Short mmCIF file of C-alpha atoms in Angstrom, two decimals:
data_model
loop_
_atom_site.label_atom_id
_atom_site.label_comp_id
_atom_site.label_asym_id
_atom_site.label_seq_id
_atom_site.Cartn_x
_atom_site.Cartn_y
_atom_site.Cartn_z
CA MET A 196 0.00 0.00 0.00
CA THR A 197 1.23 3.49 -0.84
CA ALA A 198 0.83 6.38 1.62
CA ASP A 199 -2.50 8.26 1.58
CA TRP A 200 -1.04 11.50 0.20
CA GLN A 201 0.08 9.69 -2.93
CA PRO A 202 -2.07 9.30 -6.08
CA SER A 203 -4.27 6.23 -6.47
CA ALA A 204 -3.63 6.09 -10.26
CA SER A 205 -0.28 5.51 -11.96
CA LEU A 206 1.11 8.17 -14.31
CA ALA A 207 0.55 5.82 -17.27
CA THR A 208 -3.15 5.43 -16.33
CA LEU A 209 -3.62 9.20 -16.04
CA GLN A 210 -1.98 9.62 -19.46
CA ALA A 211 -4.39 7.03 -20.88
CA ARG A 212 -7.30 8.80 -19.17
CA GLU A 213 -6.32 12.08 -20.80
CA ARG A 214 -6.09 10.36 -24.22
CA LEU A 215 -9.59 8.93 -23.74
CA MET A 216 -11.00 12.35 -22.90
CA ARG A 217 -9.40 13.87 -26.01
CA ALA A 218 -10.80 11.01 -28.12
CA THR A 219 -14.26 11.64 -26.61
CA ARG A 220 -14.11 15.36 -27.50
CA ALA A 221 -12.99 14.53 -31.07
CA PHE A 222 -15.80 11.93 -31.38
CA PHE A 223 -18.56 14.39 -30.47
CA HIS A 224 -17.01 17.34 -32.30
CA ALA A 225 -16.92 15.29 -35.53
CA ARG A 226 -20.63 14.47 -35.06
CA GLY A 227 -21.75 18.02 -34.36
CA VAL A 228 -22.75 17.40 -30.73
CA LEU A 229 -22.11 20.50 -28.59
CA GLU A 230 -20.12 20.12 -25.39
CA VAL A 231 -21.58 22.11 -22.49
CA ASP A 232 -20.74 22.66 -18.83
CA VAL A 233 -23.57 22.14 -16.36
CA PRO A 234 -23.96 23.16 -12.70
CA LEU A 235 -22.78 20.42 -10.31
CA VAL A 236 -25.10 21.70 -7.56
CA GLN A 237 -28.77 22.03 -8.44
CA SER A 238 -31.90 23.23 -6.64
CA GLY A 239 -33.91 20.03 -7.23
CA ALA A 240 -32.83 16.41 -6.93
CA ASN A 241 -32.32 13.71 -9.53
CA CYS A 242 -34.85 11.12 -8.39
CA ASP A 243 -33.72 7.71 -9.64
CA ARG A 244 -34.46 4.36 -8.03
CA GLY A 245 -31.49 3.14 -6.02
CA VAL A 246 -29.60 6.44 -6.36
CA VAL A 247 -29.10 8.65 -3.28
CA PRO A 248 -28.00 12.24 -3.98
CA MET A 249 -25.75 14.12 -1.56
CA ALA A 250 -27.14 17.39 -0.15
CA LEU A 251 -25.22 20.66 0.02
CA ASP A 252 -26.66 23.87 1.54
CA GLU A 253 -30.31 22.85 0.91
CA ARG A 254 -29.33 21.93 -2.66
CA TYR A 255 -28.24 18.65 -4.23
CA LEU A 256 -25.04 17.54 -5.92
CA ILE A 257 -25.92 16.12 -9.33
CA THR A 258 -26.08 12.34 -9.72
CA SER A 259 -25.98 12.82 -13.53
CA PRO A 260 -26.18 15.88 -15.85
CA GLU A 261 -29.56 14.65 -17.17
CA HIS A 262 -31.70 17.58 -16.00
CA PRO A 263 -29.66 20.54 -17.30
CA LEU A 264 -29.03 18.73 -20.60
CA LYS A 265 -32.77 18.13 -21.03
CA ARG A 266 -33.47 21.80 -20.26
CA LEU A 267 -31.09 22.75 -23.07
CA LEU A 268 -32.93 20.34 -25.39
CA ALA A 269 -36.29 21.85 -24.38
CA ALA A 270 -34.84 25.31 -25.11
CA GLY A 271 -34.08 24.14 -28.66
CA TYR A 272 -30.27 23.99 -28.43
CA GLY A 273 -30.09 20.67 -30.29
CA ASP A 274 -27.71 17.77 -29.65
CA VAL A 275 -25.62 18.34 -26.50
CA TRP A 276 -23.20 16.41 -24.32
CA ALA A 277 -21.45 16.96 -21.00
CA SER A 278 -18.58 15.37 -19.13
CA CYS A 279 -18.77 16.12 -15.44
CA PRO A 280 -18.19 14.78 -11.94
CA CYS A 281 -21.29 13.16 -10.43
CA PHE A 282 -21.98 12.20 -6.84
CA ARG A 283 -23.90 9.21 -5.45
CA SER A 284 -24.02 8.62 -1.74
CA GLY A 285 -22.81 5.29 -0.39
CA GLU A 286 -21.63 3.83 -3.71
CA GLN A 287 -18.16 2.59 -2.92
CA GLY A 288 -16.53 -0.59 -4.14
CA GLN A 289 -14.15 -1.98 -6.69
CA ARG A 290 -16.33 -0.72 -9.57
CA HIS A 291 -18.12 2.11 -7.77
CA ALA A 292 -17.09 5.48 -6.40
CA PRO A 293 -19.19 8.11 -4.60
CA GLU A 294 -17.58 10.76 -6.89
CA PHE A 295 -17.08 9.70 -10.49
CA ARG A 296 -17.13 11.14 -14.02
CA MET A 297 -20.10 10.71 -16.32
CA LEU A 298 -20.32 11.30 -20.06
CA GLU A 299 -23.89 11.98 -21.11
CA TRP A 300 -25.29 12.95 -24.49
CA TYR A 301 -28.62 13.49 -26.27
CA ARG A 302 -29.50 13.03 -29.93
CA CYS A 303 -32.67 14.62 -31.37
CA GLY A 304 -34.64 12.43 -33.76
CA PHE A 305 -32.46 9.33 -33.13
CA THR A 306 -34.04 5.93 -32.71
CA LEU A 307 -32.88 3.91 -29.71
CA THR A 308 -31.12 1.52 -32.13
CA GLN A 309 -29.14 4.43 -33.62
CA LEU A 310 -28.08 5.55 -30.14
CA ILE A 311 -27.07 1.99 -29.16
CA THR A 312 -24.88 1.86 -32.27
CA GLU A 313 -23.32 5.24 -31.47
CA THR A 314 -22.69 4.24 -27.82
CA VAL A 315 -20.88 1.06 -28.88
CA GLU A 316 -18.91 3.07 -31.47
CA LEU A 317 -17.71 5.48 -28.79
CA LEU A 318 -16.82 2.63 -26.40
CA ALA A 319 -15.00 0.76 -29.18
CA THR A 320 -13.07 3.94 -30.10
CA LEU A 321 -12.08 4.62 -26.49
CA THR A 322 -11.03 1.07 -25.66
CA GLU A 323 -9.68 0.10 -29.12
CA LEU A 324 -11.88 -3.01 -28.97
CA ALA A 325 -14.00 -4.31 -31.86
CA ALA A 326 -17.64 -3.19 -31.96
CA ASP A 327 -19.01 -6.80 -31.97
CA THR A 328 -22.24 -6.65 -30.02
CA GLU A 329 -24.75 -9.13 -28.68
CA CYS A 330 -28.24 -7.67 -28.09
CA TYR A 331 -30.92 -9.20 -25.89
CA SER A 332 -34.15 -7.86 -24.54
CA TYR A 333 -34.25 -7.92 -20.71
CA ARG A 334 -36.80 -10.73 -20.91
CA ASP A 335 -34.76 -12.79 -23.36
CA ALA A 336 -31.61 -12.34 -21.26
CA PHE A 337 -33.41 -13.78 -18.21
CA ARG A 338 -34.88 -16.59 -20.31
CA HIS A 339 -31.49 -17.38 -21.81
CA HIS A 340 -29.37 -17.27 -18.63
CA LEU A 341 -31.87 -18.33 -15.94
CA ASP A 342 -34.74 -19.94 -17.84
CA LEU A 343 -37.10 -17.45 -16.17
CA ASP A 344 -39.50 -14.85 -17.54
CA PRO A 345 -38.88 -11.80 -15.31
CA MET A 346 -42.28 -10.33 -16.23
CA THR A 347 -44.40 -13.33 -15.28
CA ALA A 348 -42.32 -15.35 -12.77
CA SER A 349 -43.73 -15.46 -9.25
CA GLU A 350 -41.69 -14.01 -6.40
CA ASN A 351 -41.05 -17.59 -5.20
CA GLU A 352 -39.62 -18.56 -8.58
CA LEU A 353 -37.32 -15.53 -8.48
CA LEU A 354 -36.24 -16.36 -4.91
CA ALA A 355 -35.52 -19.95 -5.91
CA ALA A 356 -33.01 -18.72 -8.52
CA LEU A 357 -31.02 -16.83 -5.83
CA ASP A 358 -28.42 -18.33 -3.49
CA SER A 359 -29.75 -19.04 0.01
CA ASN A 360 -27.61 -16.30 1.59
CA GLU A 361 -29.01 -13.78 -0.95
CA ARG A 362 -32.62 -14.65 -0.11
CA GLU A 363 -32.17 -13.20 3.38
CA ALA A 364 -31.15 -9.82 1.94
CA VAL A 365 -33.94 -9.17 -0.56
CA THR A 366 -37.13 -7.38 0.43
CA ASN A 367 -39.09 -7.24 -2.81
CA ARG A 368 -39.39 -8.37 -6.40
CA LEU A 369 -37.15 -5.61 -7.79
CA ASP A 370 -34.37 -6.59 -5.35
CA CYS A 371 -34.58 -10.16 -6.65
CA LEU A 372 -34.36 -9.02 -10.27
CA ASP A 373 -31.39 -6.70 -9.49
CA LEU A 374 -29.42 -9.46 -7.72
CA LEU A 375 -30.25 -12.03 -10.39
CA LEU A 376 -29.00 -9.63 -13.06
CA SER A 377 -25.83 -8.46 -11.30
CA GLU A 378 -24.79 -11.77 -9.66
CA HIS A 379 -26.32 -14.52 -11.77
CA MET A 380 -26.35 -13.09 -15.30
CA GLN A 381 -23.71 -10.35 -15.70
CA PRO A 382 -20.85 -12.72 -14.71
CA HIS A 383 -21.85 -14.85 -17.74
CA PHE A 384 -21.97 -12.03 -20.30
CA ALA A 385 -19.46 -12.61 -23.13
CA PRO A 386 -16.03 -11.24 -22.19
CA ASP A 387 -15.04 -10.56 -25.81
CA ARG A 388 -17.92 -8.39 -27.06
CA TRP A 389 -20.41 -5.78 -25.95
CA THR A 390 -23.66 -7.01 -24.44
CA VAL A 391 -26.69 -4.76 -24.84
CA ILE A 392 -29.80 -5.38 -22.74
CA SER A 393 -32.85 -3.48 -24.03
CA ASP A 394 -36.61 -3.24 -23.33
CA TRP A 395 -36.54 -3.14 -19.53
CA PRO A 396 -39.63 -3.73 -17.35
CA ALA A 397 -41.79 -0.59 -17.08
CA ASP A 398 -41.18 -0.33 -13.31
CA GLN A 399 -37.47 0.22 -14.10
CA ALA A 400 -38.20 2.89 -16.74
CA ALA A 401 -36.55 5.83 -14.89
CA GLN A 402 -36.99 8.64 -17.50
CA ALA A 403 -37.55 6.36 -20.52
CA ARG A 404 -40.79 6.24 -22.52
CA LEU A 405 -43.02 3.17 -22.15
CA LEU A 406 -43.67 0.46 -24.73
CA THR A 407 -45.70 -2.71 -24.82
CA ASP A 408 -44.28 -6.10 -25.63
CA PRO A 409 -46.02 -7.06 -28.94
CA ALA A 410 -46.03 -10.71 -27.81
CA ASP A 411 -48.24 -10.31 -24.73
CA GLY A 412 -48.80 -6.60 -24.07
CA ALA A 413 -46.42 -6.53 -21.05
CA ALA A 414 -45.41 -2.95 -20.09
CA LEU A 415 -41.78 -2.21 -21.03
CA ALA A 416 -39.47 0.79 -21.08
CA ALA A 417 -37.43 2.02 -24.08
CA ARG A 418 -34.21 1.67 -22.11
CA PHE A 419 -30.88 -0.09 -22.75
CA GLU A 420 -27.69 -0.90 -20.89
CA VAL A 421 -24.30 -1.72 -22.39
CA TYR A 422 -21.90 -4.13 -20.66
CA ARG A 423 -18.44 -5.49 -21.40
CA GLY A 424 -18.28 -8.87 -19.72
CA ARG A 425 -19.90 -8.16 -16.37
CA LEU A 426 -18.91 -4.48 -16.33
CA GLU A 427 -21.88 -2.12 -16.74
CA LEU A 428 -20.82 0.89 -18.83
CA ALA A 429 -23.78 2.84 -20.20
CA ASN A 430 -27.50 3.35 -19.67
CA GLY A 431 -29.71 5.01 -22.29
CA TYR A 432 -33.35 5.88 -23.00
CA HIS A 433 -35.70 6.91 -25.71
CA GLU A 434 -36.76 9.79 -23.52
CA CYS A 435 -40.23 10.11 -22.04
CA CYS A 436 -41.68 13.42 -23.42
CA ASP A 437 -44.91 13.33 -21.39
CA ALA A 438 -44.47 16.01 -18.69
CA ASP A 439 -47.26 14.73 -16.42
CA GLU A 440 -46.20 11.10 -16.60
CA LEU A 441 -42.55 11.92 -15.87
CA SER A 442 -43.47 14.27 -13.03
CA ALA A 443 -45.62 11.55 -11.41
CA ARG A 444 -42.73 9.04 -11.65
CA LEU A 445 -40.16 11.44 -10.19
CA HIS A 446 -42.44 12.52 -7.31
CA ALA A 447 -43.16 8.87 -6.46
CA GLU A 448 -39.44 7.99 -6.57
CA GLY A 449 -38.53 11.03 -4.42
CA LYS A 450 -40.87 9.67 -1.72
CA ALA A 451 -39.87 6.00 -2.06
CA PRO A 452 -40.14 4.31 1.37
CA GLU A 453 -36.51 3.10 1.34
CA ARG A 454 -35.26 6.72 1.28
CA SER A 455 -34.13 8.05 4.65
CA SER A 456 -35.30 11.55 3.66
CA GLU A 457 -37.70 12.69 0.97
CA LEU A 458 -36.18 14.31 -2.13
CA ARG A 459 -37.40 17.61 -3.59
CA PRO A 460 -37.93 16.97 -7.33
CA ASP A 461 -36.42 19.42 -9.81
CA ALA A 462 -39.00 22.13 -10.63
CA HIS A 463 -36.83 23.46 -13.51
CA LEU A 464 -36.93 20.07 -15.23
CA ALA A 465 -40.70 19.84 -14.72
CA ALA A 466 -41.18 23.32 -16.28
CA ALA A 467 -38.89 22.46 -19.20
CA MET A 468 -40.86 19.25 -19.80
CA ARG A 469 -44.13 21.21 -19.84
CA HIS A 470 -42.58 23.59 -22.38
CA GLY A 471 -41.79 20.47 -24.44
CA LEU A 472 -38.89 18.07 -24.81
CA PRO A 473 -38.15 17.24 -28.47
CA ASP A 474 -38.25 13.59 -29.52
CA CYS A 475 -34.77 12.42 -28.49
CA CYS A 476 -32.63 9.60 -27.12
CA GLY A 477 -30.01 10.05 -24.42
CA VAL A 478 -27.33 7.92 -22.77
CA ALA A 479 -24.98 8.19 -19.77
CA LEU A 480 -21.61 6.43 -19.77
CA GLY A 481 -19.31 5.88 -16.79
CA PHE A 482 -16.06 7.44 -17.97
CA ASP A 483 -13.92 5.96 -15.18
CA ARG A 484 -15.20 2.48 -16.06
CA ALA A 485 -14.25 3.08 -19.71
CA VAL A 486 -10.75 4.03 -18.48
CA LEU A 487 -10.67 0.86 -16.34
CA LEU A 488 -11.56 -1.24 -19.37
CA ALA A 489 -9.09 0.54 -21.67
CA THR A 490 -6.16 0.30 -19.24
CA GLY A 491 -6.88 -3.07 -17.61
CA VAL A 492 -6.50 -1.79 -14.04
CA SER A 493 -8.53 -3.73 -11.48
CA SER A 494 -10.41 -1.04 -9.57
CA LEU A 495 -12.04 2.31 -10.26
CA ALA A 496 -9.76 3.93 -7.66
CA GLU A 497 -6.79 3.17 -9.92
CA THR A 498 -8.36 5.23 -12.75
CA MET A 499 -8.57 8.38 -10.58
CA ALA A 500 -5.72 10.69 -9.55
CA PHE A 501 -7.11 10.60 -6.01
CA ASP A 502 -9.96 8.25 -5.15
CA TRP A 503 -12.58 8.82 -2.41
CA ASN A 504 -10.35 7.46 0.36
CA ARG A 505 -7.52 9.84 -0.57
CA ALA A 506 -9.68 12.86 -1.44
CA MET B 241 -21.16 -4.46 20.95
CA GLY B 242 -22.72 -1.94 18.59
CA MET B 243 -24.45 -2.15 15.28
CA ILE B 244 -22.61 -0.90 12.23
CA ASN B 245 -23.82 0.30 8.85
CA THR B 246 -22.94 -1.70 5.75
CA ASN B 247 -20.82 1.21 4.46
CA GLU B 248 -18.39 0.54 7.34
CA LEU B 249 -17.72 -3.01 6.11
CA LYS B 250 -14.13 -3.70 5.11
CA ASN B 251 -11.71 -6.60 5.09
CA GLY B 252 -10.76 -7.65 8.62
CA ILE B 253 -13.85 -6.23 10.34
CA LYS B 254 -15.32 -8.54 13.04
CA LEU B 255 -19.06 -9.31 12.89
CA ILE B 256 -21.63 -11.48 14.65
CA PHE B 257 -23.81 -13.93 12.71
CA ASN B 258 -25.95 -16.59 14.47
CA ASN B 259 -24.39 -15.50 17.80
CA GLU B 260 -20.87 -16.38 16.68
CA PRO B 261 -17.94 -14.10 15.82
CA TYR B 262 -16.71 -13.82 12.22
CA VAL B 263 -13.97 -11.89 10.43
CA ALA B 264 -14.67 -10.44 6.95
CA LEU B 265 -12.21 -11.83 4.40
CA ASN B 266 -13.62 -10.10 1.32
CA VAL B 267 -16.15 -7.30 0.85
CA ASP B 268 -17.74 -6.61 -2.54
CA PHE B 269 -20.20 -3.79 -3.31
CA VAL B 270 -22.72 -4.84 -5.96
CA LYS B 271 -25.20 -2.49 -7.61
CA PRO B 272 -26.78 -1.99 -11.03
CA GLY B 273 -26.62 1.73 -12.03
CA LYS B 274 -30.29 2.25 -11.27
CA GLY B 275 -31.10 -0.46 -8.80
CA ALA B 276 -30.71 -1.88 -5.33
CA ALA B 277 -27.25 -1.99 -3.72
CA PHE B 278 -25.94 -5.04 -1.84
CA TYR B 279 -22.76 -6.05 -0.08
CA LYS B 280 -21.55 -9.57 -0.88
CA ILE B 281 -19.12 -10.60 1.83
CA LYS B 282 -17.07 -13.69 2.63
CA VAL B 283 -16.70 -14.22 6.37
CA GLN B 284 -14.74 -16.73 8.45
CA ASN B 285 -16.01 -18.09 11.76
CA LEU B 286 -13.41 -17.26 14.42
CA LEU B 287 -14.38 -20.32 16.49
CA THR B 288 -14.55 -22.99 13.79
CA GLY B 289 -12.65 -21.54 10.82
CA ASN B 290 -15.63 -22.21 8.52
CA VAL B 291 -16.06 -19.74 5.65
CA LEU B 292 -19.53 -18.45 4.68
CA ASP B 293 -20.95 -16.20 1.95
CA LYS B 294 -23.31 -13.48 3.16
CA THR B 295 -25.38 -10.89 1.31
CA LEU B 296 -26.44 -7.69 3.07
CA ARG B 297 -28.69 -4.98 1.68
CA SER B 298 -26.88 -1.64 1.55
CA GLY B 299 -27.92 0.58 4.46
CA GLU B 300 -28.84 -2.44 6.61
CA LYS B 301 -27.38 -2.54 10.12
CA THR B 302 -25.31 -5.52 11.14
CA GLU B 303 -23.86 -6.49 14.53
CA SER B 304 -20.16 -5.94 15.06
CA ALA B 305 -18.22 -8.31 17.33
CA ASP B 306 -16.13 -7.09 20.26
CA VAL B 307 -13.03 -8.99 19.22
CA VAL B 308 -9.56 -7.75 20.18
CA ASP B 309 -6.08 -9.20 19.88
CA THR B 310 -3.93 -8.83 23.03
CA ASP B 311 -0.24 -9.60 23.60
CA MET B 312 0.13 -12.22 26.36
CA GLU B 313 2.85 -14.39 27.82
CA TYR B 314 2.18 -18.08 28.48
CA LEU B 315 2.99 -18.92 32.14
CA TYR B 316 1.99 -22.50 32.94
CA TYR B 317 -0.62 -25.28 32.65
CA ASP B 318 -2.55 -25.68 35.90
CA GLY B 319 -3.92 -29.14 35.12
CA ASN B 320 -7.17 -27.79 33.60
CA ASP B 321 -6.40 -24.54 31.84
CA PHE B 322 -3.51 -22.71 30.26
CA VAL B 323 -2.58 -19.64 32.31
CA PHE B 324 -1.45 -16.52 30.41
CA MET B 325 -0.45 -13.05 31.60
CA ASP B 326 -1.47 -9.85 29.84
CA THR B 327 1.92 -8.20 29.27
CA THR B 328 0.43 -4.70 29.61
CA SER B 329 -1.80 -5.07 32.70
CA TYR B 330 0.05 -8.09 34.24
CA GLU B 331 -3.41 -9.61 34.77
CA GLN B 332 -3.51 -13.43 34.63
CA VAL B 333 -6.06 -15.16 32.39
CA SER B 334 -7.00 -18.85 32.29
CA ILE B 335 -7.65 -20.19 28.79
CA THR B 336 -9.35 -23.54 28.15
CA GLU B 337 -7.62 -26.28 26.19
CA LYS B 338 -10.33 -26.00 23.51
CA SER B 339 -9.59 -22.30 22.95
CA VAL B 340 -5.85 -22.87 22.80
CA GLY B 341 -6.57 -25.51 20.15
CA ASN B 342 -3.70 -26.68 17.97
CA SER B 343 -1.46 -23.90 19.33
CA LYS B 344 -0.72 -26.10 22.36
CA GLU B 345 1.54 -28.26 20.19
CA PHE B 346 4.24 -25.59 20.18
CA LEU B 347 3.37 -23.67 23.35
CA LEU B 348 6.30 -23.20 25.76
CA GLU B 349 6.46 -21.37 29.06
CA ASN B 350 7.34 -17.65 28.74
CA MET B 351 6.37 -17.65 25.05
CA GLN B 352 4.94 -14.32 23.78
CA CYS B 353 1.59 -15.03 22.08
CA GLN B 354 -1.34 -13.11 20.63
CA VAL B 355 -4.61 -13.98 22.35
CA THR B 356 -7.93 -13.17 20.65
CA LEU B 357 -10.58 -12.07 23.14
CA TRP B 358 -14.30 -12.03 22.27
CA ASN B 359 -16.36 -10.14 24.86
CA GLY B 360 -13.34 -10.54 27.14
CA GLN B 361 -13.21 -14.35 26.68
CA ALA B 362 -10.19 -15.92 25.00
CA ILE B 363 -11.22 -17.72 21.81
CA ALA B 364 -7.88 -18.25 20.09
CA VAL B 365 -4.13 -18.23 20.77
CA LYS B 366 -1.74 -17.29 17.99
CA LEU B 367 1.88 -18.36 18.45
CA PRO B 368 4.93 -16.55 17.09
CA ASN B 369 5.42 -17.63 13.45
CA ASN B 370 8.78 -19.24 14.30
CA VAL B 371 9.66 -21.01 17.55
CA VAL B 372 12.83 -22.70 18.85
CA MET B 373 12.25 -26.20 20.29
CA GLU B 374 14.52 -28.89 21.70
CA VAL B 375 14.35 -32.32 20.05
CA THR B 376 13.67 -34.81 22.87
CA TYR B 377 13.85 -37.91 20.70
CA THR B 378 14.79 -38.76 17.13
CA GLU B 379 16.51 -41.74 15.45
CA PRO B 380 20.32 -41.34 15.56
CA ALA B 381 21.79 -39.14 12.80
CA ILE B 382 23.37 -40.66 9.71
CA LYS B 383 27.11 -39.86 9.95
CA GLY B 384 28.50 -37.31 7.49
CA ASP B 385 25.07 -36.42 6.07
CA THR B 386 24.63 -32.66 6.56
CA GLN B 387 22.95 -31.86 3.21
CA SER B 388 20.29 -34.56 3.14
CA ARG B 389 16.81 -33.68 1.96
CA VAL B 390 15.52 -36.93 3.39
CA MET B 391 13.36 -36.25 6.46
CA LYS B 392 12.57 -38.22 9.62
CA ASP B 393 10.27 -37.84 12.63
CA ALA B 394 11.46 -35.87 15.66
CA THR B 395 9.63 -35.51 18.98
CA LEU B 396 9.89 -32.00 20.45
CA GLN B 397 9.86 -30.93 24.11
CA THR B 398 6.09 -30.20 23.82
CA GLU B 399 5.58 -33.78 22.55
CA ALA B 400 4.68 -32.51 19.08
CA VAL B 401 6.13 -34.66 16.29
CA VAL B 402 7.55 -32.86 13.24
CA GLN B 403 9.69 -33.71 10.23
CA VAL B 404 13.41 -32.82 10.43
CA PRO B 405 16.43 -33.66 8.22
CA THR B 406 18.20 -36.95 9.02
CA PHE B 407 21.34 -35.21 10.41
CA ILE B 408 19.47 -33.77 13.43
CA GLU B 409 20.41 -35.36 16.79
CA THR B 410 18.39 -35.76 20.01
CA GLY B 411 19.07 -32.75 22.23
CA GLU B 412 19.57 -30.29 19.37
CA LYS B 413 17.43 -27.13 19.04
CA VAL B 414 15.43 -26.63 15.86
CA ILE B 415 13.43 -23.71 14.43
CA ILE B 416 9.87 -24.58 13.43
CA ASP B 417 7.29 -22.55 11.50
CA THR B 418 4.18 -22.89 13.69
CA ARG B 419 1.80 -22.20 10.78
CA THR B 420 3.09 -24.98 8.51
CA ARG B 421 4.92 -27.24 11.08
CA GLU B 422 7.94 -26.95 8.75
CA TYR B 423 11.55 -27.33 9.90
CA LEU B 424 13.38 -24.08 9.09
CA GLY B 425 16.85 -24.78 10.56
CA ARG B 426 18.80 -25.59 13.69
CA THR B 427 20.26 -23.24 16.26
CA LYS B 428 22.77 -23.33 19.12
CA ASP B 429 20.79 -20.76 21.18
#
């Protein structure tokens, strides 16, 4: 172990990190997507399931630049992207950090398929890996890896697929699905290509628009995630443009019973949504995880000049 | 002892599960970007050595174990228990044969040991990694053989039997690694 004043990343990793950021800027510049800076402290909270914002002087540190970027879209500024530090309370581990860097961008008039392609292109450019991709719907991924339909399985069937020590920790159906995905499916994702999981259950829609499964009418969300092996890298939506529907979701999430204190939803986002969000798709990508993948270091701390424990 | 939050979990932390003390060997934070967070931990039972997998929901409280390691000197066996002295407070502590466990094989009077206390009760005795022991019996040495890699049994002053090279004589002092029972060398000390 090195002393706490010393950096957590090697010089070579920081040089690689800087190259990746330059490549990102070139990627978006070539595609006419405008880079913008956004406030890191905002008056209303991001309200996402499982994400706990940090508070600062009655305001909130951003957990992603989603809200200011959407306000720019509503104001008619066109395709925009931001690279900024984000903050999520309590998220600390080998692949998590309470302070991390997010890349997020929005494309007007894109289909979700176009944005998935662009996301994999950026990841392939940054990591110098081939763009070979395997796409599954969330349902098909569960059927393929666990022989379970996540939309129709009973809670007992979901519990039976967990390890006995995991059963003691889960409190509801969504917990079961999260653990099955992260511990029983992600470890089996192909190590040598990108795995895309699309069409998530509607109760995990976050800010994505809703769809119905043509096979049986099940409620789905136009959402995707990109993984390399088990490493989750990006999360994107065909954005929900219905101001009332989104506001209802965010208010409900802000008051979710598992929160220790209620969150104040972002009134600026709500007003921008009422003004009108253009038809668009957006995606957020964990930049530090892309650096981890590109450099082969084993923990997120090693991608950062000074990680949380040395900050 | 107190309850701790899952965000205080780290390797080496002592916890209680099913009323028994455990040490965390590995702590992994697991969370989909927009989903529930869990800690997957591997813990070892400090009484039995058994290793278990545990999953805790992030934010859950879990019971920490009052487990401390104390430097003690072994004094004598009183016929029932092993009597140690805390080298800081000079207080004497009796430790049962069960708690001393396999350590008794290489335990000599005046040896400096590390005693693990749980709620003030000794649950384990850790010996120095290397100890010097007199050989009380071994087959006579083969003359002229000082390089041999062939090993033979030797009984030590604690009655433990270990493997030593064939050139070792009864009455000689040998250095033993208490973790592996391996012969490391001989000494005139």
